[in-house]
Amino acid sequence: MPRTRTRVRALTMAAAATVLVGVGAISYNASAAELTPGSRPRPVASPSVIDPPAGAVRLGSYRVVRGTQTYTCTGGVFTGGSVPEAKLAGPGGLLHHFKGPSWQSERDGSLVTAEKKGERPRAGTIAELLLKINSHSGPENGLLAKATHIQRLYTSGGVAPAGACTDGTTKAVPYGALYVFWSA
Protein backbone atom coordinates (compact mmCIF):
# COMPACT_ATOMS: atom_id res chain seq x y z
CA MET A 1 0.00 0.00 0.00
CA PRO A 2 2.76 2.58 0.79
CA ARG A 3 4.30 2.06 -2.67
CA THR A 4 0.95 2.65 -4.35
CA ARG A 5 0.40 5.79 -2.30
CA THR A 6 3.88 7.06 -3.24
CA ARG A 7 3.21 6.38 -6.93
CA VAL A 8 -0.16 8.18 -6.74
CA ARG A 9 1.53 11.17 -5.09
CA ALA A 10 4.29 11.23 -7.71
CA LEU A 11 1.79 11.03 -10.57
CA THR A 12 -0.41 13.70 -9.01
CA MET A 13 2.51 16.07 -8.50
CA ALA A 14 3.76 15.49 -12.05
CA ALA A 15 0.29 16.14 -13.47
CA ALA A 16 -0.16 19.28 -11.35
CA ALA A 17 3.24 20.60 -12.46
CA THR A 18 2.34 19.95 -16.10
CA VAL A 19 -0.95 21.83 -15.71
CA LEU A 20 0.69 24.78 -13.96
CA VAL A 21 3.49 25.03 -16.53
CA GLY A 22 0.97 24.82 -19.37
CA VAL A 23 -1.30 27.44 -17.83
CA GLY A 24 1.68 29.69 -17.15
CA ALA A 25 2.79 29.42 -20.78
CA ILE A 26 -0.73 30.15 -22.01
CA SER A 27 -1.09 33.12 -19.64
CA TYR A 28 2.32 34.48 -20.66
CA ASN A 29 1.56 34.11 -24.37
CA ALA A 30 -1.92 35.63 -23.95
CA SER A 31 -0.48 38.58 -22.02
CA ALA A 32 2.25 39.08 -24.61
CA ALA A 33 -0.30 38.96 -27.44
CA GLU A 34 -2.35 41.74 -25.80
CA LEU A 35 0.59 44.18 -25.89
CA THR A 36 0.90 46.53 -28.80
CA PRO A 37 4.34 47.50 -30.08
CA GLY A 38 5.91 49.97 -27.67
CA SER A 39 3.38 49.30 -24.90
CA ARG A 40 4.41 48.14 -21.45
CA PRO A 41 2.66 45.68 -19.18
CA ARG A 42 0.72 47.35 -16.36
CA PRO A 43 0.43 45.95 -12.84
CA VAL A 44 -3.01 44.85 -11.75
CA ALA A 45 -4.62 47.80 -9.97
CA SER A 46 -6.73 45.82 -7.52
CA PRO A 47 -6.96 42.26 -6.25
CA SER A 48 -9.29 39.82 -7.98
CA VAL A 49 -12.68 39.02 -6.45
CA ILE A 50 -11.50 35.42 -6.17
CA ASP A 51 -8.25 36.06 -4.32
CA PRO A 52 -7.99 34.64 -0.79
CA PRO A 53 -7.66 37.13 2.09
CA ALA A 54 -4.33 38.93 2.43
CA GLY A 55 -1.89 36.87 4.46
CA ALA A 56 -3.64 33.54 3.76
CA VAL A 57 -1.38 30.48 3.60
CA ARG A 58 -1.82 27.89 0.86
CA LEU A 59 -2.52 24.43 2.30
CA GLY A 60 -2.60 22.49 -0.96
CA SER A 61 -3.92 22.24 -4.51
CA TYR A 62 -6.18 19.45 -5.74
CA ARG A 63 -7.10 18.82 -9.36
CA VAL A 64 -10.32 17.24 -10.55
CA VAL A 65 -9.50 13.72 -11.70
CA ARG A 66 -13.11 12.93 -12.58
CA GLY A 67 -16.01 15.32 -12.12
CA THR A 68 -19.46 16.42 -13.21
CA GLN A 69 -21.79 19.33 -12.61
CA THR A 70 -25.41 18.07 -12.63
CA TYR A 71 -28.23 20.38 -13.72
CA THR A 72 -31.98 19.89 -13.24
CA CYS A 73 -34.49 20.97 -15.90
CA THR A 74 -36.93 23.62 -14.65
CA GLY A 75 -39.37 25.48 -16.88
CA GLY A 76 -38.16 23.55 -19.94
CA VAL A 77 -34.49 24.57 -19.62
CA PHE A 78 -31.40 23.55 -17.64
CA THR A 79 -30.73 26.62 -15.51
CA GLY A 80 -29.85 27.58 -11.99
CA GLY A 81 -27.26 26.02 -9.73
CA SER A 82 -25.56 22.73 -10.40
CA VAL A 83 -24.63 19.91 -8.05
CA PRO A 84 -20.97 18.83 -8.14
CA GLU A 85 -19.76 15.24 -7.95
CA ALA A 86 -15.99 14.94 -8.25
CA LYS A 87 -12.87 13.08 -7.21
CA LEU A 88 -9.90 15.38 -6.52
CA ALA A 89 -6.25 14.37 -6.19
CA GLY A 90 -3.48 16.31 -4.51
CA PRO A 91 -0.63 16.18 -2.00
CA GLY A 92 -2.91 15.08 0.85
CA GLY A 93 -4.43 12.20 -1.13
CA LEU A 94 -7.95 12.07 -2.53
CA LEU A 95 -10.87 14.36 -1.77
CA HIS A 96 -14.54 13.78 -2.56
CA HIS A 97 -16.38 16.94 -3.68
CA PHE A 98 -20.18 16.76 -3.58
CA LYS A 99 -23.47 18.56 -2.88
CA GLY A 100 -23.31 21.24 -0.23
CA PRO A 101 -20.86 22.22 -1.66
CA SER A 102 -18.76 19.87 0.46
CA TRP A 103 -15.23 18.43 0.36
CA GLN A 104 -14.18 15.37 2.35
CA SER A 105 -10.75 13.81 2.77
CA GLU A 106 -10.79 10.12 1.91
CA ARG A 107 -7.70 9.69 4.11
CA ASP A 108 -8.95 11.02 7.46
CA GLY A 109 -12.64 11.84 6.96
CA SER A 110 -12.27 15.57 7.66
CA LEU A 111 -15.11 17.47 5.97
CA VAL A 112 -15.79 21.11 5.08
CA THR A 113 -18.74 22.94 3.52
CA ALA A 114 -18.48 26.37 1.97
CA GLU A 115 -20.40 29.25 0.42
CA LYS A 116 -19.52 31.38 -2.59
CA LYS A 117 -17.87 34.73 -1.80
CA GLY A 118 -16.55 35.75 -5.22
CA GLU A 119 -16.97 34.74 -8.84
CA ARG A 120 -14.99 35.41 -12.02
CA PRO A 121 -16.83 34.35 -15.19
CA ARG A 122 -14.95 32.51 -17.94
CA ALA A 123 -16.29 32.20 -21.48
CA GLY A 124 -17.38 28.68 -22.43
CA THR A 125 -16.87 27.14 -18.98
CA ILE A 126 -18.07 27.37 -15.40
CA ALA A 127 -16.85 30.38 -13.43
CA GLU A 128 -13.77 30.51 -11.22
CA LEU A 129 -14.74 30.99 -7.58
CA LEU A 130 -13.63 31.99 -4.11
CA LEU A 131 -15.50 30.06 -1.41
CA LYS A 132 -15.46 30.70 2.35
CA ILE A 133 -15.64 27.63 4.53
CA ASN A 134 -18.62 27.79 6.91
CA SER A 135 -18.38 24.40 8.67
CA HIS A 136 -15.78 21.79 9.66
CA SER A 137 -16.25 18.26 10.96
CA GLY A 138 -13.99 15.31 11.60
CA PRO A 139 -10.64 15.04 13.35
CA GLU A 140 -9.16 18.20 14.93
CA ASN A 141 -5.88 17.58 13.13
CA GLY A 142 -7.51 16.42 9.89
CA LEU A 143 -6.34 17.42 6.43
CA LEU A 144 -9.06 20.07 6.03
CA ALA A 145 -9.25 21.20 9.68
CA LYS A 146 -7.32 24.48 9.15
CA ALA A 147 -8.86 25.43 5.79
CA THR A 148 -10.79 28.72 5.72
CA HIS A 149 -11.12 29.41 1.96
CA ILE A 150 -11.14 27.50 -1.32
CA GLN A 151 -10.44 28.78 -4.82
CA ARG A 152 -11.76 27.00 -7.93
CA LEU A 153 -9.37 27.88 -10.75
CA TYR A 154 -8.53 26.88 -14.35
CA THR A 155 -12.05 25.61 -14.99
CA SER A 156 -13.08 23.70 -18.10
CA GLY A 157 -16.51 22.41 -19.16
CA GLY A 158 -19.38 22.03 -16.70
CA VAL A 159 -21.71 24.52 -18.43
CA ALA A 160 -25.48 23.93 -18.32
CA PRO A 161 -26.78 22.14 -21.45
CA ALA A 162 -28.54 24.32 -24.01
CA GLY A 163 -31.93 23.61 -25.56
CA ALA A 164 -35.30 22.44 -24.34
CA CYS A 165 -35.75 19.68 -21.77
CA THR A 166 -38.44 17.94 -19.76
CA ASP A 167 -38.98 19.38 -16.28
CA GLY A 168 -37.39 17.25 -13.57
CA THR A 169 -34.81 15.57 -15.80
CA THR A 170 -31.14 15.90 -14.88
CA LYS A 171 -28.01 16.11 -16.96
CA ALA A 172 -24.46 15.54 -15.67
CA VAL A 173 -21.85 17.59 -17.54
CA PRO A 174 -18.12 16.73 -17.21
CA TYR A 175 -15.85 19.48 -15.87
CA GLY A 176 -12.29 20.09 -14.76
CA ALA A 177 -10.75 22.53 -12.28
CA LEU A 178 -7.99 23.08 -9.77
CA TYR A 179 -9.10 23.62 -6.16
CA VAL A 180 -6.69 25.51 -3.90
CA PHE A 181 -7.26 25.32 -0.13
CA TRP A 182 -6.18 28.26 2.06
CA SER A 183 -5.87 29.05 5.76
CA ALA A 184 -6.35 32.70 6.78
mmCIF file with all atom_site columns, N, CA and C in Angstrom, residues 52-53 56-62 95 102-105 108 110-115 130-137 139-151 179-184:
data_model
loop_
_atom_site.group_PDB
_atom_site.id
_atom_site.type_symbol
_atom_site.label_atom_id
_atom_site.label_alt_id
_atom_site.label_comp_id
_atom_site.label_asym_id
_atom_site.label_entity_id
_atom_site.label_seq_id
_atom_site.pdbx_PDB_ins_code
_atom_site.Cartn_x
_atom_site.Cartn_y
_atom_site.Cartn_z
_atom_site.occupancy
_atom_site.B_iso_or_equiv
_atom_site.pdbx_formal_charge
_atom_site.auth_seq_id
_atom_site.auth_comp_id
_atom_site.auth_asym_id
_atom_site.auth_atom_id
_atom_site.pdbx_PDB_model_num
ATOM 1   N N  . PRO A 1 52  ? -7.779  34.891 -2.222 1.00 0.00 ? 52  PRO A N  1
ATOM 2   C CA . PRO A 1 52  ? -7.995  34.639 -0.791 1.00 0.00 ? 52  PRO A CA 1
ATOM 3   C C  . PRO A 1 52  ? -7.620  35.886 -0.002 1.00 0.00 ? 52  PRO A C  1
ATOM 4   N N  . PRO A 1 53  ? -7.998  35.953 1.275  1.00 0.00 ? 53  PRO A N  1
ATOM 5   C CA . PRO A 1 53  ? -7.661  37.128 2.087  1.00 0.00 ? 53  PRO A CA 1
ATOM 6   C C  . PRO A 1 53  ? -6.144  37.344 2.152  1.00 0.00 ? 53  PRO A C  1
ATOM 7   N N  . ALA A 1 56  ? -3.229  34.954 3.728  1.00 0.00 ? 56  ALA A N  1
ATOM 8   C CA . ALA A 1 56  ? -3.637  33.543 3.762  1.00 0.00 ? 56  ALA A CA 1
ATOM 9   C C  . ALA A 1 56  ? -2.482  32.647 3.328  1.00 0.00 ? 56  ALA A C  1
ATOM 10  N N  . VAL A 1 57  ? -2.432  31.455 3.891  1.00 0.00 ? 57  VAL A N  1
ATOM 11  C CA . VAL A 1 57  ? -1.381  30.480 3.600  1.00 0.00 ? 57  VAL A CA 1
ATOM 12  C C  . VAL A 1 57  ? -1.985  29.326 2.809  1.00 0.00 ? 57  VAL A C  1
ATOM 13  N N  . ARG A 1 58  ? -1.327  28.995 1.700  1.00 0.00 ? 58  ARG A N  1
ATOM 14  C CA . ARG A 1 58  ? -1.820  27.892 0.863  1.00 0.00 ? 58  ARG A CA 1
ATOM 15  C C  . ARG A 1 58  ? -1.569  26.554 1.553  1.00 0.00 ? 58  ARG A C  1
ATOM 16  N N  . LEU A 1 59  ? -2.629  25.752 1.679  1.00 0.00 ? 59  LEU A N  1
ATOM 17  C CA . LEU A 1 59  ? -2.525  24.435 2.305  1.00 0.00 ? 59  LEU A CA 1
ATOM 18  C C  . LEU A 1 59  ? -2.272  23.336 1.283  1.00 0.00 ? 59  LEU A C  1
ATOM 19  N N  . GLY A 1 60  ? -2.793  23.499 0.073  1.00 0.00 ? 60  GLY A N  1
ATOM 20  C CA . GLY A 1 60  ? -2.598  22.490 -0.963 1.00 0.00 ? 60  GLY A CA 1
ATOM 21  C C  . GLY A 1 60  ? -3.527  22.708 -2.139 1.00 0.00 ? 60  GLY A C  1
ATOM 22  N N  . SER A 1 61  ? -3.137  22.156 -3.274 1.00 0.00 ? 61  SER A N  1
ATOM 23  C CA . SER A 1 61  ? -3.918  22.241 -4.509 1.00 0.00 ? 61  SER A CA 1
ATOM 24  C C  . SER A 1 61  ? -4.352  20.847 -4.924 1.00 0.00 ? 61  SER A C  1
ATOM 25  N N  . TYR A 1 62  ? -5.601  20.738 -5.354 1.00 0.00 ? 62  TYR A N  1
ATOM 26  C CA . TYR A 1 62  ? -6.177  19.450 -5.742 1.00 0.00 ? 62  TYR A CA 1
ATOM 27  C C  . TYR A 1 62  ? -6.860  19.603 -7.095 1.00 0.00 ? 62  TYR A C  1
ATOM 28  N N  . LEU A 1 95  ? -9.741  13.678 -2.379 1.00 0.00 ? 95  LEU A N  1
ATOM 29  C CA . LEU A 1 95  ? -10.868 14.365 -1.769 1.00 0.00 ? 95  LEU A CA 1
ATOM 30  C C  . LEU A 1 95  ? -12.117 14.040 -2.568 1.00 0.00 ? 95  LEU A C  1
ATOM 31  N N  . SER A 1 102 ? -19.549 20.505 -0.593 1.00 0.00 ? 102 SER A N  1
ATOM 32  C CA . SER A 1 102 ? -18.762 19.868 0.455  1.00 0.00 ? 102 SER A CA 1
ATOM 33  C C  . SER A 1 102 ? -17.514 19.220 -0.133 1.00 0.00 ? 102 SER A C  1
ATOM 34  N N  . TRP A 1 103 ? -16.469 19.116 0.710  1.00 0.00 ? 103 TRP A N  1
ATOM 35  C CA . TRP A 1 103 ? -15.229 18.433 0.357  1.00 0.00 ? 103 TRP A CA 1
ATOM 36  C C  . TRP A 1 103 ? -14.870 17.545 1.539  1.00 0.00 ? 103 TRP A C  1
ATOM 37  N N  . GLN A 1 104 ? -14.534 16.284 1.265  1.00 0.00 ? 104 GLN A N  1
ATOM 38  C CA . GLN A 1 104 ? -14.184 15.366 2.349  1.00 0.00 ? 104 GLN A CA 1
ATOM 39  C C  . GLN A 1 104 ? -12.920 14.600 1.987  1.00 0.00 ? 104 GLN A C  1
ATOM 40  N N  . SER A 1 105 ? -11.988 14.561 2.937  1.00 0.00 ? 105 SER A N  1
ATOM 41  C CA . SER A 1 105 ? -10.751 13.806 2.767  1.00 0.00 ? 105 SER A CA 1
ATOM 42  C C  . SER A 1 105 ? -11.059 12.317 2.858  1.00 0.00 ? 105 SER A C  1
ATOM 43  N N  . ASP A 1 108 ? -8.640  10.889 6.034  1.00 0.00 ? 108 ASP A N  1
ATOM 44  C CA . ASP A 1 108 ? -8.946  11.016 7.461  1.00 0.00 ? 108 ASP A CA 1
ATOM 45  C C  . ASP A 1 108 ? -10.396 11.374 7.770  1.00 0.00 ? 108 ASP A C  1
ATOM 46  N N  . SER A 1 110 ? -11.959 14.167 7.374  1.00 0.00 ? 110 SER A N  1
ATOM 47  C CA . SER A 1 110 ? -12.268 15.568 7.657  1.00 0.00 ? 110 SER A CA 1
ATOM 48  C C  . SER A 1 110 ? -13.145 16.118 6.526  1.00 0.00 ? 110 SER A C  1
ATOM 49  N N  . LEU A 1 111 ? -14.080 16.993 6.896  1.00 0.00 ? 111 LEU A N  1
ATOM 50  C CA . LEU A 1 111 ? -15.109 17.466 5.969  1.00 0.00 ? 111 LEU A CA 1
ATOM 51  C C  . LEU A 1 111 ? -15.318 18.961 6.159  1.00 0.00 ? 111 LEU A C  1
ATOM 52  N N  . VAL A 1 112 ? -15.455 19.691 5.041  1.00 0.00 ? 112 VAL A N  1
ATOM 53  C CA . VAL A 1 112 ? -15.793 21.106 5.085  1.00 0.00 ? 112 VAL A CA 1
ATOM 54  C C  . VAL A 1 112 ? -16.939 21.380 4.122  1.00 0.00 ? 112 VAL A C  1
ATOM 55  N N  . THR A 1 113 ? -17.749 22.398 4.456  1.00 0.00 ? 113 THR A N  1
ATOM 56  C CA . THR A 1 113 ? -18.739 22.938 3.525  1.00 0.00 ? 113 THR A CA 1
ATOM 57  C C  . THR A 1 113 ? -18.400 24.405 3.354  1.00 0.00 ? 113 THR A C  1
ATOM 58  N N  . ALA A 1 114 ? -18.854 24.991 2.243  1.00 0.00 ? 114 ALA A N  1
ATOM 59  C CA . ALA A 1 114 ? -18.482 26.373 1.969  1.00 0.00 ? 114 ALA A CA 1
ATOM 60  C C  . ALA A 1 114 ? -19.589 27.096 1.215  1.00 0.00 ? 114 ALA A C  1
ATOM 61  N N  . GLU A 1 115 ? -19.471 28.431 1.194  1.00 0.00 ? 115 GLU A N  1
ATOM 62  C CA . GLU A 1 115 ? -20.398 29.253 0.425  1.00 0.00 ? 115 GLU A CA 1
ATOM 63  C C  . GLU A 1 115 ? -19.595 30.195 -0.473 1.00 0.00 ? 115 GLU A C  1
ATOM 64  N N  . LEU A 1 130 ? -14.211 31.967 -5.448 1.00 0.00 ? 130 LEU A N  1
ATOM 65  C CA . LEU A 1 130 ? -13.635 31.985 -4.109 1.00 0.00 ? 130 LEU A CA 1
ATOM 66  C C  . LEU A 1 130 ? -14.761 31.564 -3.183 1.00 0.00 ? 130 LEU A C  1
ATOM 67  N N  . LEU A 1 131 ? -14.515 30.549 -2.365 1.00 0.00 ? 131 LEU A N  1
ATOM 68  C CA . LEU A 1 131 ? -15.500 30.059 -1.406 1.00 0.00 ? 131 LEU A CA 1
ATOM 69  C C  . LEU A 1 131 ? -14.954 30.235 0.006  1.00 0.00 ? 131 LEU A C  1
ATOM 70  N N  . LYS A 1 132 ? -15.836 30.572 0.935  1.00 0.00 ? 132 LYS A N  1
ATOM 71  C CA . LYS A 1 132 ? -15.461 30.699 2.346  1.00 0.00 ? 132 LYS A CA 1
ATOM 72  C C  . LYS A 1 132 ? -16.051 29.504 3.082  1.00 0.00 ? 132 LYS A C  1
ATOM 73  N N  . ILE A 1 133 ? -15.198 28.817 3.800  1.00 0.00 ? 133 ILE A N  1
ATOM 74  C CA . ILE A 1 133 ? -15.640 27.630 4.529  1.00 0.00 ? 133 ILE A CA 1
ATOM 75  C C  . ILE A 1 133 ? -16.508 28.066 5.707  1.00 0.00 ? 133 ILE A C  1
ATOM 76  N N  . ASN A 1 134 ? -17.683 27.420 5.833  1.00 0.00 ? 134 ASN A N  1
ATOM 77  C CA . ASN A 1 134 ? -18.615 27.788 6.905  1.00 0.00 ? 134 ASN A CA 1
ATOM 78  C C  . ASN A 1 134 ? -18.838 26.661 7.906  1.00 0.00 ? 134 ASN A C  1
ATOM 79  N N  . SER A 1 135 ? -18.289 25.461 7.656  1.00 0.00 ? 135 SER A N  1
ATOM 80  C CA . SER A 1 135 ? -18.375 24.396 8.668  1.00 0.00 ? 135 SER A CA 1
ATOM 81  C C  . SER A 1 135 ? -17.250 23.385 8.483  1.00 0.00 ? 135 SER A C  1
ATOM 82  N N  . HIS A 1 136 ? -16.802 22.845 9.615  1.00 0.00 ? 136 HIS A N  1
ATOM 83  C CA . HIS A 1 136 ? -15.782 21.791 9.659  1.00 0.00 ? 136 HIS A CA 1
ATOM 84  C C  . HIS A 1 136 ? -16.340 20.633 10.471 1.00 0.00 ? 136 HIS A C  1
ATOM 85  N N  . SER A 1 137 ? -15.971 19.411 10.105 1.00 0.00 ? 137 SER A N  1
ATOM 86  C CA . SER A 1 137 ? -16.247 18.261 10.961 1.00 0.00 ? 137 SER A CA 1
ATOM 87  C C  . SER A 1 137 ? -15.144 17.236 10.745 1.00 0.00 ? 137 SER A C  1
ATOM 88  N N  . PRO A 1 139 ? -11.749 14.923 12.398 1.00 0.00 ? 139 PRO A N  1
ATOM 89  C CA . PRO A 1 139 ? -10.638 15.042 13.354 1.00 0.00 ? 139 PRO A CA 1
ATOM 90  C C  . PRO A 1 139 ? -10.094 16.469 13.457 1.00 0.00 ? 139 PRO A C  1
ATOM 91  N N  . GLU A 1 140 ? -9.727  16.872 14.687 1.00 0.00 ? 140 GLU A N  1
ATOM 92  C CA . GLU A 1 140 ? -9.165  18.202 14.927 1.00 0.00 ? 140 GLU A CA 1
ATOM 93  C C  . GLU A 1 140 ? -7.907  18.466 14.116 1.00 0.00 ? 140 GLU A C  1
ATOM 94  N N  . ASN A 1 141 ? -7.127  17.431 13.882 1.00 0.00 ? 141 ASN A N  1
ATOM 95  C CA . ASN A 1 141 ? -5.882  17.584 13.128 1.00 0.00 ? 141 ASN A CA 1
ATOM 96  C C  . ASN A 1 141 ? -6.026  17.028 11.707 1.00 0.00 ? 141 ASN A C  1
ATOM 97  N N  . GLY A 1 142 ? -7.255  16.962 11.220 1.00 0.00 ? 142 GLY A N  1
ATOM 98  C CA . GLY A 1 142 ? -7.512  16.423 9.889  1.00 0.00 ? 142 GLY A CA 1
ATOM 99  C C  . GLY A 1 142 ? -6.953  17.303 8.785  1.00 0.00 ? 142 GLY A C  1
ATOM 100 N N  . LEU A 1 143 ? -6.884  16.749 7.602  1.00 0.00 ? 143 LEU A N  1
ATOM 101 C CA . LEU A 1 143 ? -6.338  17.424 6.431  1.00 0.00 ? 143 LEU A CA 1
ATOM 102 C C  . LEU A 1 143 ? -7.007  18.777 6.171  1.00 0.00 ? 143 LEU A C  1
ATOM 103 N N  . LEU A 1 144 ? -8.320  18.847 6.352  1.00 0.00 ? 144 LEU A N  1
ATOM 104 C CA . LEU A 1 144 ? -9.057  20.071 6.030  1.00 0.00 ? 144 LEU A CA 1
ATOM 105 C C  . LEU A 1 144 ? -9.375  20.928 7.259  1.00 0.00 ? 144 LEU A C  1
ATOM 106 N N  . ALA A 1 145 ? -8.894  20.543 8.428  1.00 0.00 ? 145 ALA A N  1
ATOM 107 C CA . ALA A 1 145 ? -9.250  21.205 9.684  1.00 0.00 ? 145 ALA A CA 1
ATOM 108 C C  . ALA A 1 145 ? -8.873  22.688 9.727  1.00 0.00 ? 145 ALA A C  1
ATOM 109 N N  . LYS A 1 146 ? -7.782  23.083 9.086  1.00 0.00 ? 146 LYS A N  1
ATOM 110 C CA . LYS A 1 146 ? -7.323  24.477 9.147  1.00 0.00 ? 146 LYS A CA 1
ATOM 111 C C  . LYS A 1 146 ? -7.785  25.320 7.959  1.00 0.00 ? 146 LYS A C  1
ATOM 112 N N  . ALA A 1 147 ? -8.445  24.701 6.992  1.00 0.00 ? 147 ALA A N  1
ATOM 113 C CA . ALA A 1 147 ? -8.863  25.426 5.789  1.00 0.00 ? 147 ALA A CA 1
ATOM 114 C C  . ALA A 1 147 ? -9.939  26.458 6.118  1.00 0.00 ? 147 ALA A C  1
ATOM 115 N N  . THR A 1 148 ? -9.800  27.652 5.534  1.00 0.00 ? 148 THR A N  1
ATOM 116 C CA . THR A 1 148 ? -10.786 28.723 5.717  1.00 0.00 ? 148 THR A CA 1
ATOM 117 C C  . THR A 1 148 ? -11.389 29.175 4.387  1.00 0.00 ? 148 THR A C  1
ATOM 118 N N  . HIS A 1 149 ? -10.669 28.969 3.286  1.00 0.00 ? 149 HIS A N  1
ATOM 119 C CA . HIS A 1 149 ? -11.116 29.406 1.965  1.00 0.00 ? 149 HIS A CA 1
ATOM 120 C C  . HIS A 1 149 ? -10.708 28.377 0.908  1.00 0.00 ? 149 HIS A C  1
ATOM 121 N N  . ILE A 1 150 ? -11.448 28.374 -0.186 1.00 0.00 ? 150 ILE A N  1
ATOM 122 C CA . ILE A 1 150 ? -11.141 27.495 -1.321 1.00 0.00 ? 150 ILE A CA 1
ATOM 123 C C  . ILE A 1 150 ? -11.287 28.329 -2.593 1.00 0.00 ? 150 ILE A C  1
ATOM 124 N N  . GLN A 1 151 ? -10.320 28.191 -3.485 1.00 0.00 ? 151 GLN A N  1
ATOM 125 C CA . GLN A 1 151 ? -10.435 28.780 -4.821 1.00 0.00 ? 151 GLN A CA 1
ATOM 126 C C  . GLN A 1 151 ? -10.692 27.657 -5.817 1.00 0.00 ? 151 GLN A C  1
ATOM 127 N N  . TYR A 1 179 ? -8.623  23.052 -7.414 1.00 0.00 ? 179 TYR A N  1
ATOM 128 C CA . TYR A 1 179 ? -9.101  23.617 -6.156 1.00 0.00 ? 179 TYR A CA 1
ATOM 129 C C  . TYR A 1 179 ? -7.893  23.882 -5.261 1.00 0.00 ? 179 TYR A C  1
ATOM 130 N N  . VAL A 1 180 ? -7.787  25.126 -4.771 1.00 0.00 ? 180 VAL A N  1
ATOM 131 C CA . VAL A 1 180 ? -6.689  25.514 -3.895 1.00 0.00 ? 180 VAL A CA 1
ATOM 132 C C  . VAL A 1 180 ? -7.292  25.832 -2.522 1.00 0.00 ? 180 VAL A C  1
ATOM 133 N N  . PHE A 1 181 ? -6.783  25.147 -1.498 1.00 0.00 ? 181 PHE A N  1
ATOM 134 C CA . PHE A 1 181 ? -7.264  25.325 -0.127 1.00 0.00 ? 181 PHE A CA 1
ATOM 135 C C  . PHE A 1 181 ? -6.327  26.276 0.619  1.00 0.00 ? 181 PHE A C  1
ATOM 136 N N  . TRP A 1 182 ? -6.915  27.218 1.363  1.00 0.00 ? 182 TRP A N  1
ATOM 137 C CA . TRP A 1 182 ? -6.177  28.260 2.060  1.00 0.00 ? 182 TRP A CA 1
ATOM 138 C C  . TRP A 1 182 ? -6.550  28.319 3.536  1.00 0.00 ? 182 TRP A C  1
ATOM 139 N N  . SER A 1 183 ? -5.627  28.786 4.353  1.00 0.00 ? 183 SER A N  1
ATOM 140 C CA . SER A 1 183 ? -5.871  29.055 5.763  1.00 0.00 ? 183 SER A CA 1
ATOM 141 C C  . SER A 1 183 ? -5.558  30.522 6.017  1.00 0.00 ? 183 SER A C  1
ATOM 142 N N  . ALA A 1 184 ? -6.551  31.255 6.545  1.00 0.00 ? 184 ALA A N  1
ATOM 143 C CA . ALA A 1 184 ? -6.352  32.701 6.780  1.00 0.00 ? 184 ALA A CA 1
ATOM 144 C C  . ALA A 1 184 ? -5.846  32.928 8.190  1.00 0.00 ? 184 ALA A C  1
#
